[in-house]
Tab-separated table of C-alpha atoms in Angstrom:
chain	number	residue	atom	x	y	z
A	72	UNK	CA	-8.337	-47.691	50.047
A	73	UNK	CA	-6.830	-48.843	46.525
A	74	UNK	CA	-3.629	-50.588	46.490
A	75	UNK	CA	-1.509	-51.535	43.370
A	76	UNK	CA	1.541	-54.070	43.713
A	77	UNK	CA	4.203	-53.891	41.045
A	78	UNK	CA	5.677	-57.533	41.275
A	79	UNK	CA	7.171	-59.892	38.721
A	80	UNK	CA	7.740	-63.662	38.524
A	81	UNK	CA	10.371	-65.500	36.318
A	82	UNK	CA	12.743	-68.172	36.213
A	83	UNK	CA	15.649	-65.984	37.430
A	84	UNK	CA	13.335	-63.966	39.875
A	85	UNK	CA	11.405	-66.976	41.434
A	86	UNK	CA	7.964	-67.011	42.466
A	87	UNK	CA	8.415	-65.794	45.946
A	88	UNK	CA	7.881	-62.178	45.658
A	89	UNK	CA	4.738	-63.187	43.833
A	90	UNK	CA	3.772	-65.451	46.792
A	91	UNK	CA	4.375	-62.942	49.653
A	92	UNK	CA	3.005	-60.009	47.902
A	93	UNK	CA	-0.305	-62.175	47.551
A	94	UNK	CA	-0.238	-62.650	51.188
A	95	UNK	CA	-0.135	-59.186	52.048
A	96	UNK	CA	-2.971	-58.284	49.364
A	97	UNK	CA	-5.191	-60.954	51.216
A	98	UNK	CA	-4.547	-58.789	54.397
A	99	UNK	CA	-5.383	-55.771	52.807
A	100	UNK	CA	-8.747	-57.158	51.491
A	101	UNK	CA	-9.939	-57.501	54.816
A	102	UNK	CA	-9.111	-53.994	55.616
A	103	UNK	CA	-11.519	-53.309	52.260
A	104	UNK	CA	-9.107	-52.390	49.948
A	105	UNK	CA	-9.273	-52.570	46.366
A	106	UNK	CA	-6.279	-54.387	44.851
A	107	UNK	CA	-4.545	-54.025	41.527
A	108	UNK	CA	-1.443	-56.034	40.081
A	109	UNK	CA	1.251	-54.604	37.536
A	110	UNK	CA	3.344	-57.357	36.103
A	111	UNK	CA	5.815	-57.576	33.178
A	112	UNK	CA	5.689	-60.794	31.219
A	113	UNK	CA	9.326	-62.091	31.851
A	114	UNK	CA	8.501	-65.906	30.706
A	115	UNK	CA	5.866	-66.392	33.668
A	116	UNK	CA	2.546	-64.930	32.327
A	117	UNK	CA	1.372	-62.136	34.728
A	118	UNK	CA	-1.874	-63.671	36.441
A	119	UNK	CA	-3.924	-62.498	39.314
A	120	UNK	CA	-2.661	-64.583	42.451
A	121	UNK	CA	-6.340	-65.054	43.234
A	122	UNK	CA	-8.262	-66.940	40.607
A	123	UNK	CA	-11.635	-65.398	39.482
A	124	UNK	CA	-10.877	-62.764	41.923
A	125	UNK	CA	-11.904	-59.386	41.411
A	126	UNK	CA	-8.279	-57.613	41.326
A	127	UNK	CA	-7.442	-55.498	38.419
A	128	UNK	CA	-4.615	-56.762	36.526
A	129	UNK	CA	-2.178	-54.676	34.211
A	130	UNK	CA	-0.017	-56.898	32.127
A	131	UNK	CA	3.030	-55.098	30.898
A	132	UNK	CA	4.599	-56.055	27.520
A	133	UNK	CA	7.186	-58.345	27.373
A	134	UNK	CA	10.582	-56.621	27.040
A	135	UNK	CA	11.371	-55.874	23.245
A	136	UNK	CA	15.004	-55.438	23.217
A	137	UNK	CA	18.220	-56.603	25.004
A	138	UNK	CA	18.480	-54.542	28.405
A	139	UNK	CA	22.261	-53.475	29.223
A	140	UNK	CA	22.346	-52.070	32.700
A	141	UNK	CA	23.617	-48.629	33.175
A	142	UNK	CA	26.400	-47.220	35.648
A	143	UNK	CA	24.510	-46.668	39.202
A	144	UNK	CA	21.752	-49.319	38.571
A	145	UNK	CA	20.851	-51.893	41.114
A	146	UNK	CA	22.924	-54.913	41.071
A	147	UNK	CA	19.618	-56.952	40.451
A	148	UNK	CA	18.323	-54.462	37.376
A	149	UNK	CA	19.202	-57.161	35.082
A	150	UNK	CA	16.319	-59.060	36.857
A	151	UNK	CA	13.890	-56.840	35.163
A	152	UNK	CA	14.718	-57.292	31.512
A	153	UNK	CA	14.071	-53.238	31.053
A	154	UNK	CA	15.400	-49.846	32.470
A	155	UNK	CA	13.695	-48.290	35.192
A	156	UNK	CA	12.728	-45.230	33.275
A	157	UNK	CA	10.216	-47.154	30.923
A	158	UNK	CA	8.989	-49.422	33.619
A	159	UNK	CA	8.051	-46.531	35.735
A	160	UNK	CA	6.214	-44.856	32.879
A	161	UNK	CA	4.592	-48.072	31.876
A	162	UNK	CA	3.294	-48.299	35.760
A	163	UNK	CA	2.264	-44.852	35.820
A	164	UNK	CA	0.286	-45.397	32.392
A	165	UNK	CA	-1.406	-48.468	33.767
A	166	UNK	CA	-2.405	-47.387	37.052
A	167	UNK	CA	-3.420	-43.607	36.169
A	168	UNK	CA	-7.215	-44.499	36.341
A	169	UNK	CA	-6.713	-47.043	38.987
A	170	UNK	CA	-5.612	-44.131	41.125
A	171	UNK	CA	-3.902	-45.864	43.653
A	172	UNK	CA	-3.849	-44.721	47.264
A	173	UNK	CA	-0.497	-47.174	48.028
A	174	UNK	CA	1.806	-48.734	45.426
A	175	UNK	CA	3.535	-51.956	46.911
A	176	UNK	CA	6.853	-52.513	45.297
A	177	UNK	CA	8.420	-55.945	45.666
A	178	UNK	CA	11.218	-55.721	43.247
A	179	UNK	CA	15.031	-56.009	43.537
A	180	UNK	CA	15.397	-54.325	40.138
A	181	UNK	CA	14.373	-50.821	40.918
A	182	UNK	CA	15.824	-48.063	43.406
A	183	UNK	CA	14.605	-44.778	44.576
A	184	UNK	CA	14.640	-43.267	41.366
A	185	UNK	CA	11.606	-45.327	40.413
A	186	UNK	CA	9.924	-44.878	43.392
A	187	UNK	CA	10.046	-40.919	43.414
A	188	UNK	CA	8.953	-40.856	39.571
A	189	UNK	CA	5.876	-43.119	40.339
A	190	UNK	CA	5.054	-41.346	43.626
A	191	UNK	CA	5.299	-37.822	41.825
A	192	UNK	CA	3.066	-39.114	38.905
A	193	UNK	CA	0.467	-40.932	40.631
A	194	UNK	CA	0.383	-39.121	44.158
A	195	UNK	CA	0.363	-42.511	45.888
A	196	UNK	CA	2.535	-43.289	49.021
A	197	UNK	CA	5.001	-46.092	48.388
A	198	UNK	CA	5.553	-49.519	50.263
A	199	UNK	CA	8.541	-51.409	49.747
A	200	UNK	CA	9.142	-55.018	50.423
A	201	UNK	CA	12.899	-55.521	50.527
A	202	UNK	CA	15.534	-57.857	52.587
A	203	UNK	CA	18.863	-57.038	50.555
A	204	UNK	CA	19.488	-53.164	51.816
A	205	UNK	CA	21.488	-53.022	48.599
A	206	UNK	CA	20.146	-49.851	46.535
A	207	UNK	CA	18.775	-46.278	47.452
A	208	UNK	CA	15.245	-46.556	48.736
A	209	UNK	CA	12.620	-44.056	48.737
A	210	UNK	CA	9.618	-45.678	51.021
A	211	UNK	CA	6.882	-44.291	53.175
A	212	UNK	CA	6.749	-48.032	54.507
A	213	UNK	CA	9.448	-50.399	54.126
A	214	UNK	CA	9.011	-53.929	55.153
A	215	UNK	CA	11.694	-56.572	55.490
A	216	UNK	CA	10.207	-59.677	57.412
A	217	UNK	CA	13.619	-61.653	57.950
A	218	UNK	CA	14.974	-62.026	60.934
A	219	UNK	CA	17.801	-59.515	61.836
A	220	UNK	CA	19.708	-58.012	64.791
A	221	UNK	CA	18.995	-54.172	63.828
A	222	UNK	CA	16.909	-53.440	60.804
A	223	UNK	CA	17.573	-49.667	61.369
A	224	UNK	CA	20.992	-50.224	61.160
A	225	UNK	CA	20.513	-52.389	57.960
A	226	UNK	CA	19.127	-49.838	56.036
A	227	UNK	CA	20.571	-46.852	57.513
A	228	UNK	CA	22.792	-46.293	54.481
A	229	UNK	CA	20.270	-46.550	52.051
A	230	UNK	CA	16.658	-45.823	52.913
A	231	UNK	CA	16.843	-42.187	53.724
A	232	UNK	CA	14.083	-41.196	56.038
A	233	UNK	CA	11.712	-43.751	55.953
A	234	UNK	CA	8.551	-43.167	57.864
A	235	UNK	CA	8.040	-46.570	59.085
A	236	UNK	CA	10.185	-49.619	59.006
A	237	UNK	CA	8.346	-52.717	59.809
A	238	UNK	CA	11.230	-55.259	60.212
A	239	UNK	CA	11.309	-58.959	61.485
A	240	UNK	CA	9.309	-62.171	61.763
A	241	UNK	CA	6.414	-60.310	63.555
A	242	UNK	CA	5.702	-58.951	59.823
A	243	UNK	CA	6.176	-62.218	57.947
A	244	UNK	CA	4.128	-62.049	55.020
A	245	UNK	CA	2.528	-65.629	55.067
A	246	UNK	CA	-0.731	-66.560	53.386
A	247	UNK	CA	-3.855	-67.014	55.668
A	248	UNK	CA	-3.797	-70.895	55.483
A	249	UNK	CA	-0.731	-69.884	58.213
A	250	UNK	CA	-2.634	-68.238	60.787
A	251	UNK	CA	-4.255	-71.420	62.012
A	252	UNK	CA	-1.907	-73.923	60.515
A	253	UNK	CA	-1.385	-77.198	61.970
A	254	UNK	CA	1.887	-77.437	63.956
A	255	UNK	CA	4.322	-79.968	62.956
A	256	UNK	CA	4.910	-82.717	65.711
A	257	UNK	CA	8.041	-84.466	64.959
A	258	UNK	CA	7.960	-88.489	65.272
A	259	UNK	CA	10.713	-90.152	67.346
A	260	UNK	CA	12.484	-91.785	65.036
A	261	UNK	CA	11.671	-89.451	61.917
A	262	UNK	CA	9.582	-90.763	59.312
A	263	UNK	CA	9.437	-88.734	56.255
A	264	UNK	CA	11.022	-85.888	54.635
A	265	UNK	CA	9.774	-82.816	52.748
A	266	UNK	CA	11.976	-80.994	50.132
A	267	UNK	CA	10.801	-77.578	48.637
A	268	UNK	CA	13.615	-75.315	47.244
A	269	UNK	CA	11.678	-72.649	45.559
A	270	UNK	CA	8.940	-72.293	42.936
A	271	UNK	CA	11.384	-72.382	40.145
A	272	UNK	CA	14.631	-73.854	41.649
A	273	UNK	CA	16.780	-73.011	38.368
A	274	UNK	CA	19.774	-74.737	39.957
A	275	UNK	CA	18.345	-78.094	40.121
A	276	UNK	CA	18.777	-78.423	43.790
A	277	UNK	CA	15.680	-80.149	44.372
A	278	UNK	CA	17.600	-83.191	42.874
A	279	UNK	CA	20.656	-82.619	44.933
A	280	UNK	CA	18.787	-82.594	48.190
A	281	UNK	CA	16.917	-85.908	47.113
A	282	UNK	CA	20.224	-87.588	46.271
A	283	UNK	CA	21.546	-86.483	49.773
A	284	UNK	CA	18.534	-87.918	51.471
A	285	UNK	CA	18.749	-91.725	49.817
A	286	UNK	CA	22.465	-92.132	48.813
A	287	UNK	CA	24.303	-90.085	51.740
A	288	UNK	CA	21.967	-89.844	54.593
A	289	UNK	CA	20.604	-93.511	53.785
A	290	UNK	CA	17.220	-92.615	54.560
A	291	UNK	CA	14.535	-95.097	53.363
A	292	UNK	CA	11.353	-93.498	54.583
A	293	UNK	CA	8.879	-91.123	52.521
A	294	UNK	CA	9.901	-88.227	50.672
A	295	UNK	CA	7.882	-85.431	49.211
A	296	UNK	CA	9.504	-83.043	46.741
A	297	UNK	CA	7.281	-79.717	46.145
A	298	UNK	CA	7.898	-77.493	42.987
A	299	UNK	CA	5.898	-75.819	40.469
A	300	UNK	CA	5.281	-76.034	36.651
A	301	UNK	CA	7.690	-72.937	35.808
A	302	UNK	CA	10.667	-75.455	37.095
A	303	UNK	CA	12.905	-75.419	34.330
A	304	UNK	CA	14.505	-78.780	35.398
A	305	UNK	CA	11.112	-80.263	36.031
A	306	UNK	CA	11.300	-82.937	33.460
A	307	UNK	CA	14.885	-84.210	35.163
A	308	UNK	CA	13.446	-83.780	38.671
A	309	UNK	CA	10.232	-86.194	37.717
A	310	UNK	CA	12.629	-88.810	36.359
A	311	UNK	CA	15.036	-88.431	39.780
A	312	UNK	CA	11.824	-88.509	42.016
A	313	UNK	CA	10.585	-91.621	40.055
A	314	UNK	CA	14.112	-93.422	40.612
A	315	UNK	CA	14.313	-92.350	44.375
A	316	UNK	CA	10.750	-93.537	45.226
A	317	UNK	CA	9.817	-89.949	46.190
A	318	UNK	CA	6.720	-88.310	45.405
A	319	UNK	CA	6.596	-85.501	43.396
A	320	UNK	CA	4.059	-82.554	44.058
A	321	UNK	CA	3.179	-79.624	41.588
A	322	UNK	CA	1.817	-76.238	42.080
A	323	UNK	CA	0.340	-76.546	45.748
A	324	UNK	CA	-1.870	-73.737	46.775
A	325	UNK	CA	-0.112	-73.141	49.882
A	326	UNK	CA	2.371	-75.233	51.670
A	327	UNK	CA	1.322	-75.073	55.395
A	328	UNK	CA	-0.341	-78.708	55.470
A	329	UNK	CA	2.991	-79.976	53.632
A	330	UNK	CA	5.109	-78.591	56.018
A	331	UNK	CA	3.208	-79.722	59.242
A	332	UNK	CA	3.148	-83.557	57.938
A	333	UNK	CA	6.756	-84.132	57.647
A	334	UNK	CA	9.752	-84.832	60.402
A	335	UNK	CA	12.503	-82.725	58.838
A	336	UNK	CA	11.985	-80.274	55.653
A	337	UNK	CA	15.178	-79.184	53.494
A	338	UNK	CA	14.491	-75.887	52.268
A	339	UNK	CA	15.839	-72.523	50.813
A	340	UNK	CA	16.234	-69.191	52.707
A	341	UNK	CA	13.400	-67.078	51.084
A	342	UNK	CA	9.661	-66.786	52.526
A	343	UNK	CA	9.390	-70.316	52.898
A	344	UNK	CA	11.630	-70.453	55.539
A	345	UNK	CA	9.530	-68.332	57.502
A	346	UNK	CA	6.495	-70.427	56.812
A	347	UNK	CA	8.522	-73.452	58.112
A	348	UNK	CA	8.847	-71.516	61.268
A	349	UNK	CA	5.329	-70.811	61.765
A	350	UNK	CA	4.488	-74.539	61.499
A	351	UNK	CA	7.622	-75.496	63.844
A	352	UNK	CA	8.982	-77.751	60.711
A	353	UNK	CA	12.722	-78.612	61.606
A	354	UNK	CA	14.607	-77.306	58.516
A	355	UNK	CA	17.972	-77.976	56.811
A	356	UNK	CA	18.786	-74.511	55.076
A	357	UNK	CA	20.074	-74.186	51.658
A	358	UNK	CA	21.318	-70.695	50.449
A	359	UNK	CA	19.862	-70.562	47.061
A	360	UNK	CA	20.179	-66.877	46.576
A	361	UNK	CA	22.466	-64.123	47.669
A	362	UNK	CA	20.019	-62.547	50.362
A	363	UNK	CA	19.278	-65.960	51.737
A	364	UNK	CA	22.631	-66.270	53.063
A	365	UNK	CA	21.906	-63.597	55.875
A	366	UNK	CA	18.349	-64.791	56.513
A	367	UNK	CA	19.919	-68.420	57.462
A	368	UNK	CA	22.457	-67.253	59.340
A	369	UNK	CA	20.124	-65.515	61.742
A	370	UNK	CA	17.745	-68.203	61.626
A	371	UNK	CA	20.164	-70.820	62.634
A	372	UNK	CA	21.649	-68.588	65.596
A	373	UNK	CA	18.319	-68.447	66.908
A	374	UNK	CA	18.036	-72.604	66.597
A	375	UNK	CA	15.258	-72.385	64.051
A	376	UNK	CA	16.988	-74.002	61.322
A	377	UNK	CA	20.340	-76.022	60.574
A	378	UNK	CA	22.545	-74.398	57.880
A	379	UNK	CA	24.705	-76.535	55.411
A	380	UNK	CA	28.143	-75.651	54.692
A	381	UNK	CA	27.581	-75.791	50.731
A	382	UNK	CA	24.929	-77.213	48.280
A	383	UNK	CA	26.562	-80.645	47.683
A	384	UNK	CA	25.007	-83.908	48.400
A	385	UNK	CA	27.487	-84.626	50.686
A	386	UNK	CA	27.075	-81.625	52.899
A	387	UNK	CA	23.476	-81.739	52.900
A	388	UNK	CA	23.267	-85.568	53.748
A	389	UNK	CA	25.656	-85.255	56.565
A	390	UNK	CA	23.392	-82.622	58.256
A	391	UNK	CA	20.296	-84.943	57.519
A	392	UNK	CA	21.918	-87.697	58.858
A	393	UNK	CA	22.815	-86.014	61.943
A	394	UNK	CA	19.112	-84.591	62.472
A	395	UNK	CA	17.456	-88.023	61.824
A	396	UNK	CA	19.841	-89.664	64.392
A	397	UNK	CA	18.930	-86.937	66.930
A	398	UNK	CA	14.799	-86.390	67.347
A	399	UNK	CA	15.985	-84.227	70.435
A	400	UNK	CA	17.584	-81.738	68.054
A	401	UNK	CA	14.508	-81.734	65.785
A	402	UNK	CA	12.058	-81.041	68.847
A	403	UNK	CA	14.340	-78.230	70.072
A	404	UNK	CA	14.579	-76.590	66.632
A	405	UNK	CA	10.721	-76.929	66.238
A	406	UNK	CA	10.203	-75.054	69.396
A	407	UNK	CA	12.349	-72.311	68.873
A	408	UNK	CA	11.006	-71.957	65.031
A	409	UNK	CA	7.323	-71.434	66.342
A	410	UNK	CA	8.735	-68.820	68.927
A	411	UNK	CA	9.453	-66.466	65.766
A	412	UNK	CA	6.408	-66.758	63.572
A	413	UNK	CA	2.762	-66.040	64.829
A	414	UNK	CA	1.127	-66.157	61.466
A	415	UNK	CA	-0.583	-62.550	61.690
A	416	UNK	CA	2.178	-60.461	59.938
A	417	UNK	CA	0.285	-60.019	56.529
A	418	UNK	CA	-2.720	-58.726	58.299
A	419	UNK	CA	-0.363	-56.431	60.601
A	420	UNK	CA	1.296	-55.042	57.387
A	421	UNK	CA	-2.002	-54.430	55.931
A	422	UNK	CA	-3.574	-52.708	58.952
A	423	UNK	CA	-0.552	-50.716	59.161
A	424	UNK	CA	-1.102	-49.347	55.719
A	425	UNK	CA	-4.780	-48.899	56.369
A	426	UNK	CA	-4.576	-47.334	60.066
A	427	UNK	CA	-5.687	-43.752	58.848
A	428	UNK	CA	-9.009	-45.228	57.605
A	429	UNK	CA	-10.087	-46.742	61.173
A	430	UNK	CA	-13.885	-46.653	61.525
A	431	UNK	CA	-15.917	-47.022	64.580
A	432	UNK	CA	-19.111	-48.996	65.358
A	433	UNK	CA	-21.325	-49.234	68.432
A	434	UNK	CA	-20.242	-52.611	70.125
A	435	UNK	CA	-22.870	-55.374	70.512
A	436	UNK	CA	-23.235	-58.354	72.952
A	437	UNK	CA	-21.694	-60.426	70.658
A	438	UNK	CA	-18.439	-58.416	70.619
A	439	UNK	CA	-17.793	-59.587	74.362
A	440	UNK	CA	-15.913	-62.733	73.705
A	441	UNK	CA	-13.558	-61.113	70.924
A	442	UNK	CA	-12.785	-58.276	73.070
A	443	UNK	CA	-11.980	-60.528	76.432
A	444	UNK	CA	-9.523	-61.922	74.284
A	445	UNK	CA	-7.784	-58.530	74.174
A	446	UNK	CA	-8.411	-57.590	77.769
A	447	UNK	CA	-7.289	-60.744	79.575
A	448	UNK	CA	-3.657	-60.434	77.717
A	449	UNK	CA	-1.215	-58.852	80.267
A	450	UNK	CA	0.012	-56.590	77.358
A	451	UNK	CA	-3.172	-54.681	77.790
A	452	UNK	CA	-3.771	-55.116	81.662
A	453	UNK	CA	-0.914	-54.145	82.996
A	454	UNK	CA	-1.177	-50.365	82.143
A	455	UNK	CA	-4.856	-50.125	83.550
A	456	UNK	CA	-5.986	-48.270	86.410
A	457	UNK	CA	-6.247	-51.351	88.504
A	458	UNK	CA	-4.035	-53.835	86.750
A	459	UNK	CA	-4.603	-57.496	86.942
A	460	UNK	CA	-6.563	-60.137	85.005
A	461	UNK	CA	-10.184	-60.353	84.881
A	462	UNK	CA	-12.075	-63.702	84.720
A	463	UNK	CA	-14.479	-64.377	82.261
A	464	UNK	CA	-17.845	-64.154	83.950
A	465	UNK	CA	-16.887	-60.788	85.255
A	466	UNK	CA	-16.114	-59.550	82.098
A	467	UNK	CA	-19.348	-60.650	80.373
A	468	UNK	CA	-21.199	-59.081	83.326
A	469	UNK	CA	-19.367	-55.556	83.023
A	470	UNK	CA	-19.790	-55.647	79.258
A	471	UNK	CA	-23.747	-55.893	79.766
A	472	UNK	CA	-23.861	-53.543	82.198
A	473	UNK	CA	-21.638	-50.779	79.977
A	474	UNK	CA	-23.989	-51.450	76.828
A	475	UNK	CA	-26.987	-50.759	79.009
A	476	UNK	CA	-25.475	-47.578	80.954
A	477	UNK	CA	-26.696	-44.262	79.410
A	478	UNK	CA	-23.810	-42.512	80.365
A	479	UNK	CA	-21.352	-44.716	78.590
A	480	UNK	CA	-20.386	-45.382	75.009
A	481	UNK	CA	-18.783	-48.266	74.191
A	482	UNK	CA	-17.054	-48.678	70.295
A	483	UNK	CA	-15.202	-50.995	68.228
A	484	UNK	CA	-12.721	-49.786	65.865
A	485	UNK	CA	-12.675	-51.559	62.715
A	486	UNK	CA	-10.194	-51.397	59.559
A	487	UNK	CA	-12.626	-52.935	57.305
A	488	UNK	CA	-13.623	-56.144	58.467
A	489	UNK	CA	-10.596	-56.261	61.237
A	490	UNK	CA	-11.711	-55.572	64.514
A	491	UNK	CA	-8.610	-53.644	65.955
A	492	UNK	CA	-9.148	-52.066	69.375
A	493	UNK	CA	-11.927	-50.790	71.487
A	494	UNK	CA	-12.894	-47.279	72.944
A	495	UNK	CA	-15.190	-46.326	75.636
A	496	UNK	CA	-16.598	-42.853	76.808
A	497	UNK	CA	-17.637	-42.289	80.268
A	498	UNK	CA	-19.650	-39.040	80.307
A	499	UNK	CA	-20.183	-36.490	83.288
A	500	UNK	CA	-21.890	-33.196	82.433
A	501	UNK	CA	-19.553	-31.470	79.796
A	502	UNK	CA	-16.643	-33.933	79.826
A	503	UNK	CA	-16.189	-37.709	78.699
A	504	UNK	CA	-13.190	-39.751	80.059
A	505	UNK	CA	-11.497	-41.853	77.137
A	506	UNK	CA	-10.130	-45.261	77.406
A	507	UNK	CA	-9.064	-47.438	74.721
A	508	UNK	CA	-6.854	-50.422	74.236
A	509	UNK	CA	-6.217	-52.594	71.030
A	510	UNK	CA	-6.210	-55.962	70.030
A	511	UNK	CA	-2.609	-56.706	71.577
A	512	UNK	CA	-1.211	-58.250	68.547
A	513	UNK	CA	-1.782	-54.968	66.596
A	514	UNK	CA	0.118	-52.657	68.525
A	515	UNK	CA	2.568	-50.367	67.010
A	516	UNK	CA	0.982	-49.917	63.884
A	517	UNK	CA	-0.380	-46.355	64.208
A	518	UNK	CA	-3.738	-47.464	65.323
A	519	UNK	CA	-3.900	-45.682	68.594
A	520	UNK	CA	-3.674	-42.254	67.039
A	521	UNK	CA	-6.270	-42.814	64.291
A	522	UNK	CA	-8.391	-44.338	66.958
A	523	UNK	CA	-8.575	-41.238	69.007
A	524	UNK	CA	-9.040	-39.149	66.091
A	525	UNK	CA	-12.025	-41.111	64.742
A	526	UNK	CA	-13.401	-41.104	68.521
A	527	UNK	CA	-13.136	-37.214	68.829
A	528	UNK	CA	-15.476	-37.132	65.418
A	529	UNK	CA	-17.722	-39.778	66.646
A	530	UNK	CA	-18.130	-38.336	69.977
A	531	UNK	CA	-19.008	-34.528	68.943
A	532	UNK	CA	-21.491	-35.788	66.826
A	533	UNK	CA	-23.140	-37.972	69.316
A	534	UNK	CA	-22.792	-35.803	72.255
A	535	UNK	CA	-22.707	-32.083	71.016
A	536	UNK	CA	-22.802	-30.593	74.650
A	537	UNK	CA	-19.683	-32.128	75.287
A	538	UNK	CA	-16.800	-29.579	75.799
A	539	UNK	CA	-13.595	-31.845	76.963
A	540	UNK	CA	-12.325	-35.467	76.593
A	541	UNK	CA	-10.023	-36.453	79.422
A	542	UNK	CA	-7.729	-39.463	79.735
A	543	UNK	CA	-5.821	-41.005	82.552
A	544	UNK	CA	-2.462	-42.452	81.658
A	545	UNK	CA	0.080	-44.083	84.119
A	546	UNK	CA	3.345	-42.160	84.384
A	547	UNK	CA	5.215	-45.334	83.130
A	548	UNK	CA	2.985	-45.750	80.017
A	549	UNK	CA	5.007	-43.492	77.744
A	550	UNK	CA	3.570	-45.001	74.576
A	551	UNK	CA	0.078	-44.011	75.478
A	552	UNK	CA	1.158	-40.836	76.248
A	553	UNK	CA	2.988	-40.284	72.968
A	554	UNK	CA	-0.323	-41.751	71.328
A	555	UNK	CA	-2.695	-39.433	72.999
A	556	UNK	CA	0.041	-36.293	72.679
A	557	UNK	CA	0.016	-36.933	68.813
A	558	UNK	CA	-3.847	-36.991	68.881
A	559	UNK	CA	-4.143	-33.561	70.098
A	560	UNK	CA	-4.488	-34.396	74.156
A	561	UNK	CA	-2.374	-31.954	76.576
A	562	UNK	CA	-0.965	-33.198	79.960
A	563	UNK	CA	-2.597	-31.255	82.527
A	564	UNK	CA	-1.061	-33.402	85.680
A	565	UNK	CA	1.186	-36.497	86.109
A	566	UNK	CA	-1.458	-38.672	84.994
A	567	UNK	CA	-4.093	-36.520	83.473
A	568	UNK	CA	-4.402	-35.367	80.095
A	569	UNK	CA	-7.166	-33.121	78.420
A	570	UNK	CA	-8.412	-32.127	74.850
A	571	UNK	CA	-10.958	-29.414	74.326
A	572	UNK	CA	-13.569	-30.315	71.675
A	573	UNK	CA	-14.310	-27.901	69.132
A	574	UNK	CA	-17.769	-28.463	67.488
């Protein structure tokens, strides 16, 4: 699979779009996908997010004339500094030889017109990363990883017939560093504060937050401030940190350890808010862009963040002082935040895009441990013929017997390097009963039907005398019934399904 990303970074746009797209690209590489980047020079030079990587990079030229938005353009059209038509044409020209399967658009400046033009020219599917729902969209997959009450309702007026909407922190596009990130363990009393207010922080809020901690909250402990070299206020921030006795850190490759080592964080409501949730970092949230207000509102309602009334030193400092005086509140916030994000969101989105490319291989003895992790999960065994957990020794013994049984075929389903599920055929004369289950963390992504279709091709080649596939599905398991039905199985009894094999 070949995936191209259309994403920009600038002082106005920030670097968050580039960071979350890079996280998805890392997940896609695990599925065996080739990656290309299409970016325009808007003041931050286009680069490959992974230095020295094999990704293709298509750098579009800097805008040559002043852009004037037209009636009907998206509110954020000025971010691109060029009209959607020439940008779409530049993108098409850049990607024609790359021939992408998918184009991932992470850009608030472009709407359905750009998407339809590029799709028609390149024959690629479109995945849109968005959280605004403020313009017409024409996406095959829409990703909004922010917390919200009802994503379908949020996009109902603008997204048309989106084939798949991946909404909520389950799909948080975080870097690989956050999958197994060390959790934050707040001290009592708090000892340190971290400040990160975006990669560019054009409003200079890092200095405001620093002043709030020292002058309003009277905190005299360790403070670290993180920013990037693209910060237009870097010189002033460096002076402020020196005067306040705070350490300034530049261009960190990821923020997992930074978020984990401090007792309290002050941050914006962009993608980094979900990174803080992943490690359970108690946070004070500042709205640094219009779209962040909704994010911070929902995170605060979930108990995962404290919102400040305004981005003034007095308001920030007052909230910081309250939390410094209440380690119990910080601990509660930490637990609520960690419940929201598990760090596998980028992998889930990548697998959803690559689901049609599932491959099968024979199971090996060393696969037993991985599959045991799936099998012991209640989300897996609750629909088994004999529901209930199985102990480790029993599983290993069953695995060994099954691999040696000439009447059984045990297979592992993969998307590239990612093992996503298991499939078993129990063969009896001209029929085989098929059983599947997925990694319980990767359900609801379209894998089940793809796995079954791949299984039909595999068993037809392996056992050409088979004429039927059978499956037993409990009546309450509506999800599995839908999956088997979409793969061509027909219900022949309340719990029995059948597929005639055509050789």
